[in-house]
Amino acid sequence: MQIQYFLLLSAALFCIGIYGLINSRNAVRVLMSIELLLNAVNLNLMAFSNYLDPTAIKGQVFTIFVLTVAAAEAAVGLAIVLAIYRNRDTVDMEQFNLLKW
Amino acid sequence: MAQFLLETVWLVPCYALIGGLLAVPWSPGIVRRTGPRPAGYVNLIMTFFAFVHAALALRAIWNQPSYEISIPWLSTAGLNLSIDLEISSVSVGAMVVIAGLNLLAQIFALGYMEMEWGWARFYSLLGLFEAGLCALALCNNLFFSYVILEMLTLGTYLLVGFWFSQPLVVTGARDAFLTKRVGDLFLLMGVLAIWPIAGTWNYTELANWAATTNVNPTSIALVGLALVAGPMGKCAQFPLHLWLDEAMEGPVPSTILRNSVVVASGAWVLIKLQPVLSLSPIVSSAMVAIGVVTVFGASIIAIAQIDIKRCLSYSVSTYMGLVFIAVGTQQDEAALLLVLTHALCAALLVMSTGGIIWNSITQNVTQLGGLWSRRPMSGLAYIIGTLGLIGFPPLGSFWALLKLASGLWEIKPWLVGVIIAVNAFTAFSLTREFCLIFGGKPKPMSERSPEVHWPMVLPMMILLGFVLHLPLVLQSLSLLPSWASLNKNAALLLMWSSVFGCSISSVVYLSNIIPKPVRLPWKPLQDLIAYDFYTPKLYRMSIILSVDLLSKLADLVDRFVVDGFVNLVGLASIGSGERLKYITSGQTQFYAFTVLLGVGVFGMLVTWPHWGTQLLNMMF
């Protein structure tokens, strides 16, 4: 097993997340795509931690922080989605284009 | 005393200028209570001083050598401009003629302008003219002659445009200014071009230079043609002659001056430049050609006019054309003599007809008639003016024409023929005007026509005396040829042509053999001459049309191409802002996409050295 495979997997996951982030019409799915991005990053961190820093495993510490911050961020994100939904009765991203030119 | 007056003769132009300035306060807007007459009196007094001063100085300088005064004017790096004055019997004599004619014209104007409020403007302009002409007579420097000619051009504009509420006056003044201005501008080119060749603008030094120089014939021909073009406009020569016709819209007293003296200012410069002009045979023949065309054209046109003033204005062009011929054939003395005799006689003719206009109102000769029995003074003045102008011995112009003819007798006989023919034409036209005004039966417009009052008759009679005494004066100055050296053939031919012209004209217009109004067998020809060869149309179709089209084109280019280009820059900025704002689409996901795109492109650029070359190698 080599580090490249992990990195390629995490890059693929990141790209899937990007695709979902940009293309989803549902706001919740956008948040889900963000989670994918963060998890791709976590995978990266873990791989580096295992293969390059097996003794101090600073990458794993980073991962823990990212997980907790991501949880909080997702909570706030869902709160924002709910707040928008209350006002506009929809979670369609294409309806949220009021702040244009 | 006489010596002192001679040394201060340069004051003569200043008198007139001061007189002109002193007249200004009586403009209707400044002195509102007393009326305009003091302006005329003040000017008259100053002109009288100028005349007396010049006359006394002429006595003092007679048979004395001429001397020069040089007043430095401007001195910059490599250029020293000094106002050179030449005090000679000729220049002082010219000033006497100018001041004297101005004095008479101003007295005439006292009567003629009686029911007129604009004396201040009129007299101050007359003062300006007198000052300019006297300064021109004294000036011995081509550059300052040009300066004075330009001032006189402006003066002409203002004086012709005196009654500016009349539309024809406005167009006439415009044409007078622009036509003379064109000639003056060519003159300026010549003046500027002669500096590097000759290195001087002083007429005396120019003559010395011309005597010894050896210059490129092409360049001196071009310079000479430019120098001729100025006087050509000033002297109303073909094709720059229309302005004089239209300048007849101005007041009669100023016409006296213009017909006699102002047009001669161009001739004066031409005569002074004769040594330079004779360097190039092309220039000489061009002057003769212009002169010949003008004398024929103008003398024929003068026959076909019905306006009393225009009949005379074309004969002025004719005589200036004779001056051109004289200068073109290097006969300065004949030219000067012709200018002198023509000035007196032309002034007399305009005074006489001006008096007729004053109380017969119409200027149309076909509506006048039968004035001889009731207007003997004006009639007599007209007759003497006519006889003095055409070749009729012993009066003045006969000797001038004779001098010119006998000078040409050997070298260019055909020019003598031209002079004889033109003399006959002029005699015909002047006699025709006399017969139409004074002969025949009274018409409704001239039914009751009293003689004018003294301010108009007095200068007329004084001038009549001068014209009659001119031969005696010339004889005492030994300017007349002796009996032995007289070219009797030329004299006889001149006399016969005058008699011929006068008698045919009298027969045509006084007898009832030919029905009036006279019709030529071919009507278009009569119209062609009466309408001055359609010169206004010619101007409109050529110069005016091209300048007009060109300026319209330039205006369009300016408004659409130049302005358009600059406006395009602004419009492009506005437009691109208007279009580019739609990038701010309001879609958060689109913003995320542009962020990622930017990061991606930037990352690619930064990392290009590590993989770009390998990629290119792989592909190609």
XYZ file of C-alpha atoms in Angstrom:
721
model
C 0.000 0.000 0.000
C 1.394 3.335 -0.923
C 0.498 6.849 0.096
C -0.340 7.794 -3.517
C -3.486 5.672 -3.557
C -4.790 7.371 -0.443
C -4.017 10.746 -1.878
C -5.655 9.884 -5.185
C -8.717 8.580 -3.407
C -8.974 11.707 -1.290
C -8.487 13.890 -4.403
C -11.269 11.981 -6.143
C -13.491 12.439 -3.126
C -12.654 16.140 -3.066
C -13.510 16.508 -6.724
C -16.820 14.700 -6.222
C -17.497 17.119 -3.384
C -16.662 20.085 -5.620
C -19.002 18.763 -8.301
C -21.760 18.382 -5.771
C -21.040 21.775 -4.234
C -21.396 23.583 -7.535
C -24.145 21.574 -9.143
C -26.612 20.733 -6.370
C -29.896 22.600 -6.344
C -30.804 21.474 -2.875
C -29.113 23.531 -0.152
C -28.835 20.518 2.147
C -27.001 18.636 -0.559
C -24.601 21.535 -0.848
C -23.884 21.111 2.872
C -23.438 17.408 2.282
C -20.951 18.145 -0.492
C -19.039 20.365 1.919
C -18.898 17.451 4.331
C -17.439 15.345 1.494
C -14.777 17.988 0.946
C -13.882 18.045 4.614
C -13.726 14.274 4.768
C -11.470 14.218 1.720
C -9.191 16.581 3.598
C -9.359 14.348 6.677
C -8.355 11.348 4.566
C -5.410 13.321 3.310
C -4.334 14.294 6.774
C -4.608 10.742 8.029
C -2.564 9.398 5.109
C 0.214 11.900 5.628
C 0.147 11.257 9.333
C 0.537 7.509 8.829
C 3.170 7.477 6.147
C 5.256 10.536 6.929
C 4.842 11.126 10.644
C 4.080 7.748 12.305
C 5.579 8.740 15.663
C 4.126 12.164 16.455
C 0.890 11.672 14.393
C 0.187 15.403 14.258
C -2.053 14.755 11.267
C -4.453 12.755 13.421
C -4.673 15.649 15.858
C -5.511 17.917 12.940
C -8.179 15.500 11.818
C -9.839 15.552 15.239
C -10.009 19.332 15.088
C -11.364 19.324 11.569
C -14.085 16.829 12.543
C -15.259 18.928 15.475
C -15.170 22.201 13.592
C -16.972 20.541 10.651
C -19.710 19.347 12.964
C -20.216 22.831 14.335
C -20.142 24.318 10.872
C -22.699 21.840 9.567
C -24.949 22.709 12.484
C -24.728 26.410 11.775
C -25.164 25.690 8.061
C -28.359 23.723 8.686
C -29.577 26.547 10.915
C -29.034 29.034 8.094
C -30.831 26.731 5.653
C -33.748 26.466 8.053
C -33.835 30.251 8.495
C -33.971 30.729 4.750
C -36.565 28.026 4.388
C -38.849 29.735 6.869
C -38.826 32.895 4.847
C -38.932 31.531 1.342
C -40.493 28.066 1.690
C -37.857 26.455 -0.477
C -34.329 25.209 -0.278
C -33.651 25.479 -4.021
C -30.304 27.223 -4.540
C -31.524 28.738 -7.807
C -34.191 30.652 -5.936
C -31.579 32.318 -3.769
C -30.245 34.718 -6.405
C -31.619 37.953 -4.939
C -28.244 39.564 -4.278
C -27.184 40.010 -7.846
C -25.857 43.065 -9.754
C 10.875 127.148 -39.579
C 10.580 125.263 -42.837
C 13.523 123.097 -41.821
C 11.853 122.335 -38.508
C 8.627 121.418 -40.284
C 10.575 119.167 -42.613
C 12.288 117.389 -39.766
C 8.972 116.746 -38.041
C 7.095 115.714 -41.175
C 6.593 112.269 -39.659
C 4.007 113.998 -37.442
C 1.590 114.226 -40.382
C 0.190 110.692 -39.941
C -0.027 111.357 -36.199
C -2.268 114.412 -36.698
C -4.761 112.324 -38.606
C -4.610 109.533 -36.072
C -5.178 111.973 -33.206
C -8.039 113.504 -35.159
C -9.531 110.047 -35.582
C -9.226 109.344 -31.862
C -10.623 112.736 -30.873
C -13.735 112.025 -32.944
C -14.616 108.946 -30.916
C -16.171 110.693 -27.836
C -19.041 112.015 -29.947
C -20.312 108.523 -30.563
C -24.024 108.458 -29.725
C -23.341 106.204 -26.768
C -20.802 108.491 -25.085
C -21.769 112.128 -25.581
C -25.526 111.896 -25.523
C -26.528 115.545 -25.606
C -24.664 117.597 -28.196
C -25.019 115.564 -31.371
C -22.216 114.247 -33.556
C -21.049 117.335 -35.462
C -17.993 118.300 -33.350
C -16.413 114.977 -34.342
C -16.323 116.163 -37.936
C -15.027 119.637 -37.096
C -12.237 118.306 -34.895
C -11.189 115.886 -37.580
C -11.304 118.597 -40.200
C -9.010 120.806 -38.138
C -6.500 118.028 -37.618
C -6.552 117.161 -41.308
C -6.050 120.814 -42.127
C -2.978 120.885 -39.866
C -1.678 117.773 -41.564
C -2.211 119.282 -44.991
C -0.531 122.583 -44.133
C 2.377 120.841 -42.468
C 2.885 118.511 -45.419
C 2.571 121.348 -47.933
C 5.150 123.501 -46.139
C 7.452 120.512 -45.795
C 7.096 119.839 -49.519
C 8.330 123.355 -50.268
C 11.258 122.790 -47.936
C 12.293 119.475 -49.438
C 11.824 120.474 -53.059
C 15.123 120.030 -54.916
C 16.687 118.763 -51.700
C 18.146 115.272 -51.439
C 15.917 112.788 -49.662
C 16.919 111.482 -46.264
C 15.927 108.539 -44.122
C 14.863 108.158 -40.524
C 15.051 104.801 -38.830
C 13.172 104.171 -35.590
C 13.985 100.845 -33.930
C 10.850 98.918 -33.223
C 11.763 95.415 -32.141
C 15.080 93.741 -31.698
C 15.215 90.034 -31.007
C 17.820 87.408 -31.699
C 18.869 87.769 -35.320
C 16.069 90.133 -36.316
C 16.112 93.895 -36.012
C 12.879 95.514 -37.099
C 13.113 99.232 -37.541
C 10.500 101.584 -38.921
C 12.294 103.159 -41.864
C 10.887 106.446 -43.093
C 11.959 108.047 -46.326
C 11.494 111.806 -46.490
C 11.700 112.643 -50.164
C 9.874 115.058 -52.396
C 7.841 112.163 -53.804
C 6.735 110.814 -50.429
C 5.946 114.247 -48.996
C 4.153 115.109 -52.233
C 2.068 111.958 -51.875
C 1.185 113.018 -48.341
C 0.076 116.420 -49.608
C -2.229 114.727 -52.124
C -3.594 112.344 -49.503
C -4.174 114.994 -46.848
C -5.577 117.419 -49.410
C -8.035 114.904 -50.851
C -8.985 113.835 -47.359
C -9.593 117.441 -46.393
C -11.865 117.922 -49.397
C -13.650 114.622 -48.796
C -14.232 115.582 -45.173
C -15.673 118.959 -46.126
C -17.859 117.139 -48.651
C -18.952 114.786 -45.902
C -20.025 117.749 -43.732
C -22.708 118.343 -46.303
C -23.385 114.802 -47.426
C -23.657 113.253 -43.985
C -25.924 115.988 -42.682
C -28.835 113.726 -41.788
C -26.657 111.093 -40.220
C -25.840 110.371 -36.594
C -22.723 108.270 -37.018
C -20.220 111.067 -37.570
C -17.908 109.871 -34.832
C -17.507 106.472 -36.393
C -17.284 107.867 -39.890
C -14.757 110.578 -39.178
C -12.589 108.475 -36.930
C -12.352 105.914 -39.725
C -11.516 108.634 -42.239
C -8.798 109.785 -39.823
C -7.507 106.240 -39.577
C -7.392 106.009 -43.356
C -5.552 109.280 -43.717
C -3.062 108.249 -41.056
C -2.518 104.882 -42.678
C -2.082 106.294 -46.150
C 0.324 109.028 -45.015
C 2.315 106.468 -43.050
C 2.403 104.241 -46.115
C 3.691 107.124 -48.202
C 6.497 107.765 -45.727
C 7.271 104.136 -45.004
C 10.370 102.808 -46.666
C 10.113 99.301 -45.363
C 8.261 96.438 -46.998
C 7.348 94.868 -43.670
C 5.739 98.005 -42.271
C 4.053 98.689 -45.593
C 2.433 95.311 -45.161
C 1.425 96.176 -41.597
C -0.198 99.408 -42.786
C -1.919 97.680 -45.704
C -3.493 95.240 -43.289
C -4.689 98.058 -41.055
C -6.234 99.717 -44.088
C -7.938 96.437 -44.967
C -9.553 96.403 -41.543
C -10.440 100.081 -42.004
C -12.090 99.252 -45.333
C -14.165 96.582 -43.638
C -15.399 99.017 -41.015
C -15.960 101.899 -43.416
C -17.785 99.896 -46.083
C -19.842 98.355 -43.296
C -20.779 101.803 -42.002
C -24.541 101.404 -42.440
C -24.513 97.873 -41.181
C -28.270 97.573 -40.907
C -28.437 97.115 -44.685
C -27.899 93.515 -45.737
C -26.022 94.378 -48.943
C -23.620 96.523 -46.957
C -22.797 93.594 -44.716
C -22.064 91.269 -47.612
C -20.119 93.997 -49.415
C -17.949 94.688 -46.386
C -17.372 90.975 -45.955
C -16.241 90.564 -49.553
C -14.063 93.679 -49.395
C -12.306 92.370 -46.305
C -11.853 88.789 -47.429
C -10.775 89.558 -50.994
C -8.202 92.115 -49.911
C -7.154 89.836 -47.079
C -6.395 86.995 -49.489
C -4.157 89.276 -51.515
C -2.499 90.572 -48.361
C -1.800 87.051 -47.174
C -0.046 86.228 -50.426
C 1.866 89.446 -49.980
C 2.885 88.266 -46.518
C 4.237 85.065 -48.049
C 6.285 87.147 -50.456
C 7.450 89.475 -47.676
C 8.573 86.543 -45.574
C 10.196 84.743 -48.505
C 12.241 87.730 -49.589
C 13.938 88.077 -46.199
C 16.237 85.026 -46.511
C 17.053 85.902 -50.144
C 17.713 89.602 -49.804
C 18.282 89.958 -46.061
C 16.478 93.271 -45.903
C 13.029 94.812 -46.119
C 14.181 98.331 -46.778
C 13.066 99.432 -50.246
C 16.294 101.280 -50.958
C 18.414 98.333 -49.920
C 16.116 96.003 -51.846
C 16.690 98.101 -54.961
C 20.445 97.996 -54.430
C 20.271 94.261 -53.871
C 18.159 93.753 -56.987
C 20.679 95.672 -59.083
C 23.530 93.308 -58.317
C 21.975 90.016 -57.326
C 22.010 86.757 -59.158
C 19.246 84.574 -57.788
C 17.458 81.436 -58.796
C 14.937 82.538 -61.472
C 12.231 80.155 -60.240
C 12.338 81.304 -56.643
C 12.413 84.994 -57.516
C 9.519 84.446 -59.931
C 7.452 82.836 -57.157
C 8.359 85.553 -54.659
C 7.569 88.222 -57.225
C 4.176 86.691 -58.018
C 3.333 86.643 -54.301
C 4.405 90.274 -54.005
C 2.188 91.171 -56.962
C -0.807 89.320 -55.497
C -1.097 91.789 -52.597
C -1.449 94.910 -54.732
C -3.616 92.872 -57.100
C -6.253 92.547 -54.384
C -5.730 96.099 -53.129
C -6.019 97.640 -56.585
C -9.114 95.592 -57.457
C -7.457 93.815 -60.379
C -8.946 90.791 -62.102
C -9.830 88.350 -60.676
C -9.879 90.026 -57.246
C -12.032 92.943 -58.400
C -15.523 92.164 -57.161
C -14.956 93.804 -53.780
C -14.635 97.284 -55.283
C -18.007 96.895 -56.959
C -19.615 95.829 -53.701
C -17.706 98.455 -51.705
C -19.827 101.039 -53.522
C -22.445 100.292 -50.853
C -20.482 102.497 -48.460
C -21.084 106.233 -47.952
C -20.131 108.471 -50.888
C -17.482 110.595 -49.086
C -15.545 107.478 -48.211
C -15.913 106.384 -51.806
C -14.093 109.546 -52.811
C -11.167 108.408 -50.767
C -11.363 104.808 -51.795
C -11.587 105.416 -55.500
C -8.812 107.960 -55.501
C -6.334 107.028 -52.828
C -6.963 103.750 -51.078
C -6.785 101.599 -54.164
C -3.627 103.477 -55.040
C -2.008 102.238 -51.832
C -1.487 98.884 -53.527
C -0.059 100.617 -56.591
C 2.319 102.566 -54.346
C 3.763 99.362 -52.891
C 3.947 97.891 -56.385
C 5.887 100.884 -57.670
C 8.239 100.752 -54.702
C 8.865 97.064 -55.355
C 9.470 97.532 -59.079
C 13.268 96.837 -58.914
C 12.602 93.498 -57.234
C 9.716 92.609 -59.533
C 11.712 93.376 -62.667
C 14.248 90.714 -61.687
C 11.959 88.093 -63.139
C 10.577 88.408 -66.684
C 7.757 86.043 -65.689
C 6.550 88.465 -63.025
C 6.737 91.392 -65.414
C 4.703 89.611 -68.046
C 2.246 88.426 -65.393
C 1.742 92.031 -64.293
C 1.220 93.133 -67.874
C -1.207 90.266 -68.433
C -3.209 91.103 -65.285
C -3.205 94.744 -66.281
C -4.346 94.070 -69.836
C -7.141 91.718 -68.785
C -8.303 94.197 -66.152
C -8.209 97.281 -68.340
C -10.226 95.583 -71.055
C -12.636 93.786 -68.758
C -13.255 96.685 -66.400
C -13.572 99.345 -69.078
C -16.125 97.245 -70.964
C -18.043 96.430 -67.774
C -18.132 100.133 -66.892
C -20.017 100.806 -70.132
C -22.774 98.356 -69.248
C -23.524 99.492 -65.678
C -26.634 101.370 -64.674
C -25.511 102.236 -61.142
C -23.960 105.682 -61.064
C -21.260 104.644 -58.574
C -20.440 101.325 -60.175
C -19.858 102.994 -63.555
C -17.020 104.839 -61.855
C -15.682 102.003 -59.723
C -14.860 99.921 -62.766
C -12.951 102.758 -64.355
C -10.880 102.829 -61.146
C -9.990 99.190 -61.773
C -9.121 100.159 -65.329
C -6.680 102.865 -64.309
C -5.079 100.674 -61.665
C -4.642 98.108 -64.440
C -2.803 100.736 -66.449
C -0.546 101.233 -63.421
C 0.089 97.492 -63.424
C 1.033 97.658 -67.098
C 3.345 100.606 -66.375
C 5.091 98.830 -63.506
C 5.264 95.607 -65.491
C 7.148 97.450 -68.206
C 9.434 99.220 -65.698
C 7.947 102.681 -66.094
C 7.774 103.897 -62.523
C 7.491 107.555 -63.363
C 4.547 107.054 -65.689
C 2.905 104.888 -63.009
C 3.370 107.548 -60.309
C 2.108 110.275 -62.597
C -0.913 108.162 -63.500
C -1.674 107.525 -59.827
C -1.546 111.270 -59.136
C -3.704 112.394 -62.058
C -6.178 109.560 -61.578
C -6.537 110.329 -57.871
C -7.559 113.948 -58.499
C -9.875 113.207 -61.411
C -11.525 110.160 -59.868
C -12.181 112.120 -56.667
C -13.739 114.910 -58.711
C -15.976 112.480 -60.588
C -17.187 110.799 -57.400
C -17.848 114.186 -55.762
C -19.896 115.308 -58.722
C -21.978 112.144 -58.886
C -22.220 112.053 -55.086
C -23.855 115.462 -55.197
C -26.302 114.147 -57.794
C -27.153 111.128 -55.646
C -27.645 113.315 -52.587
C -30.752 115.029 -53.854
C -31.857 112.864 -56.755
C -31.927 109.813 -54.461
C -31.741 107.220 -57.186
C -28.392 105.862 -58.285
C -29.852 104.401 -61.442
C -28.565 106.391 -64.421
C -31.474 105.287 -66.577
C -33.837 107.124 -64.203
C -31.830 110.336 -64.286
C -31.553 112.894 -67.075
C -31.743 116.517 -68.112
C -29.802 117.910 -65.192
C -27.364 120.060 -67.196
C -29.463 123.220 -67.217
C -30.165 123.034 -63.482
C -26.921 121.517 -62.157
C -24.188 123.347 -64.112
C -21.610 123.150 -61.329
C -21.880 119.390 -60.922
C -21.995 118.995 -64.684
C -18.913 121.095 -65.186
C -17.070 119.192 -62.484
C -18.049 115.945 -64.180
C -16.872 117.142 -67.578
C -13.524 118.328 -66.257
C -13.087 115.137 -64.263
C -13.794 113.082 -67.368
C -11.465 115.097 -69.581
C -8.799 114.948 -66.896
C -9.107 111.208 -66.645
C -9.028 110.295 -70.338
C -6.327 111.346 -72.731
C -7.405 114.890 -73.433
C -4.671 117.521 -73.692
C -3.698 119.606 -71.899
C -5.253 118.007 -68.795
C -3.377 115.699 -66.438
C -3.927 112.099 -67.422
C -3.121 112.827 -71.047
C 0.493 113.369 -70.060
C 0.579 110.271 -67.906
C -0.939 108.129 -70.644
C 1.336 109.735 -73.207
C 4.374 108.996 -71.088
C 3.267 105.402 -70.768
C 2.480 105.090 -74.473
C 5.718 106.631 -75.658
C 7.655 104.426 -73.265
C 5.998 101.400 -74.822
C 6.118 102.718 -78.406
C 9.392 101.010 -79.267
C 9.419 97.936 -76.985
C 5.812 96.727 -76.973
C 3.693 98.439 -79.644
C 0.723 96.195 -79.017
C 0.419 97.586 -75.483
C 0.097 101.052 -76.965
C -2.848 99.683 -78.916
C -4.333 98.406 -75.654
C -3.960 101.814 -74.031
C -5.520 103.579 -77.006
C -8.457 101.143 -77.059
C -9.009 101.334 -73.317
C -8.842 105.107 -73.441
C -11.598 105.051 -76.053
C -13.707 102.650 -73.963
C -13.268 104.758 -70.831
C -14.118 107.908 -72.757
C -17.235 106.143 -74.040
C -18.366 104.982 -70.608
C -17.732 108.311 -68.859
C -19.468 110.240 -71.629
C -22.352 107.778 -71.515
C -22.760 108.423 -67.815
C -22.623 112.162 -68.419
C -25.194 112.026 -71.194
C -27.544 109.860 -69.157
C -27.347 112.073 -66.074
C -27.053 115.535 -67.511
C -28.326 115.158 -71.063
C -31.698 114.248 -72.452
C -35.026 115.052 -70.879
C -35.747 115.080 -67.136
C -37.195 111.832 -65.811
C -39.570 111.602 -62.824
C -36.680 111.073 -60.419
C -34.799 114.154 -61.668
C -37.778 116.418 -62.269
C -36.916 118.759 -59.414
C -33.258 118.613 -58.646
C -31.720 121.712 -57.071
C -27.961 122.201 -56.866
C -26.530 120.931 -53.566
C -25.502 123.286 -50.770
C -22.068 124.775 -50.251
C -20.197 122.100 -48.240
C -20.531 119.781 -51.196
C -19.996 122.294 -53.986
C -17.021 124.005 -52.356
C -14.664 120.983 -52.289
C -15.883 120.055 -55.755
C -14.931 123.460 -57.124
C -11.592 123.527 -55.286
C -10.757 120.101 -56.690
C -11.918 121.261 -60.103
C -9.373 124.050 -59.804
C -6.648 121.596 -58.859
C -7.457 119.378 -61.828
C -7.353 122.375 -64.144
C -4.073 123.593 -62.682
C -2.448 120.193 -62.661
C -0.815 120.650 -66.120
C 0.673 123.977 -64.999
C 1.962 122.380 -61.803
C 3.437 119.514 -63.769
C 5.053 121.953 -66.154
C 6.585 123.982 -63.370
C 7.974 120.744 -61.940
C 9.309 120.016 -65.457
C 7.432 116.730 -65.546
C 5.937 117.408 -68.971
C 7.875 116.336 -72.076
C 9.298 119.065 -74.252
C 7.816 119.639 -77.705
C 10.879 118.085 -79.354
C 10.785 114.851 -77.367
C 7.030 114.535 -77.659
C 5.917 111.340 -79.336
C 3.457 113.067 -81.666
C 2.045 109.867 -83.137
C 1.125 108.522 -79.699
C -0.287 111.899 -78.670
C -2.447 112.096 -81.772
C -3.667 108.529 -81.364
C -4.593 109.187 -77.728
C -6.427 112.381 -78.620
C -8.269 110.748 -81.468
C -9.295 107.784 -79.333
C -10.692 110.145 -76.709
C -12.546 112.205 -79.289
C -13.771 109.021 -80.939
C -15.065 107.522 -77.677
C -16.706 110.745 -76.488
C -18.367 111.563 -79.785
C -19.740 108.078 -80.450
C -21.100 107.966 -76.921
C -22.729 111.400 -77.280
C -24.263 110.447 -80.591
C -25.634 107.216 -79.147
C -27.037 108.717 -75.967
C -27.942 112.301 -76.909
C -29.545 111.802 -80.295
C -32.725 109.894 -80.940
C -31.262 107.697 -83.666
C -30.923 104.755 -81.347
C -33.888 103.870 -79.121
C -33.281 103.964 -75.376
C -32.564 101.876 -73.422
C -29.844 100.739 -75.783
C -29.939 97.047 -76.610
C -27.058 95.112 -78.034
C -28.044 92.813 -80.889
C -27.114 89.818 -78.770
C -28.778 89.938 -75.327
C -26.595 87.342 -73.501
C -23.506 89.411 -74.283
C -25.096 92.532 -72.801
C -26.056 90.608 -69.683
C -22.605 89.085 -69.426
C -21.013 92.527 -69.306
C -23.686 94.098 -67.146
C -23.348 91.327 -64.576
C -19.593 91.742 -64.403
C -18.860 88.482 -66.282
C -20.913 86.792 -63.544
C -17.983 87.103 -61.171
C -20.053 86.489 -58.010
C -21.247 83.224 -59.539
C -17.712 82.403 -60.534
C -16.507 82.965 -56.972
C -19.395 80.972 -55.588
C -18.804 78.076 -57.945
C -15.054 77.868 -57.435
C -13.367 79.183 -54.315
C -16.377 79.615 -52.065
C -17.814 76.247 -53.067
C -14.581 74.384 -52.462
C -13.814 76.124 -49.172
C -17.401 75.633 -48.069
C -17.406 71.934 -48.926
C -14.003 71.456 -47.369
C -15.040 73.157 -44.139
C -18.243 71.171 -43.984
C -16.203 68.020 -44.510
C -13.742 69.063 -41.817
C -16.653 69.786 -39.497
C -18.114 66.365 -40.165
C -14.755 64.679 -39.620
C -14.333 66.604 -36.392
C -17.780 65.850 -35.095
C -17.977 62.234 -36.117
C -14.468 60.826 -36.465
C -12.444 62.744 -33.870
C -15.214 63.292 -31.335
C -16.575 59.860 -32.182
C -13.324 58.149 -31.346
C -13.072 59.789 -27.950
C -16.723 59.180 -27.213
C -16.243 55.588 -28.275
C -13.717 55.093 -25.481
C -16.207 56.356 -22.931
C -19.061 54.398 -24.456
C -16.931 51.258 -24.450
C -16.186 51.734 -20.743
C -19.829 52.319 -19.933
C -20.922 49.422 -22.090
C -18.414 46.985 -20.718
C -19.401 47.971 -17.168
C -23.041 47.478 -18.095
C -22.364 44.038 -19.554
C -19.761 42.851 -17.036
C -21.963 43.478 -14.005
C -23.981 40.400 -14.952
C -21.015 38.329 -13.742
C -22.269 39.130 -10.264
C -25.027 36.572 -10.821
C -26.280 36.313 -7.237
C -25.685 32.511 -7.294
C -23.422 31.500 -4.402
C -22.471 28.352 -6.248
C -21.266 30.393 -9.205
C -19.056 32.411 -6.869
C -17.654 29.181 -5.471
C -17.026 28.014 -8.995
C -15.115 31.212 -9.945
C -13.056 30.957 -6.732
C -12.113 27.396 -7.600
C -11.446 28.290 -11.189
C -9.149 31.136 -10.095
C -7.328 28.896 -7.647
C -7.015 26.195 -10.286
C -5.633 28.511 -12.975
C -3.271 30.183 -10.535
C -2.074 26.787 -9.303
C -1.466 25.632 -12.860
C 0.521 28.762 -13.658
C 2.658 28.447 -10.524
C 3.368 24.800 -11.023
C 3.802 25.035 -14.822
C 7.626 24.699 -14.692
C 7.300 21.315 -12.952
C 5.017 19.599 -15.422
C 4.334 21.902 -18.353
C 7.432 21.067 -20.379
C 6.996 17.330 -19.851
C 3.382 17.636 -20.961
C 4.419 19.508 -24.121
C 7.138 16.918 -24.829
C 4.604 14.154 -24.397
C 2.109 15.794 -26.717
C 4.505 16.770 -29.504
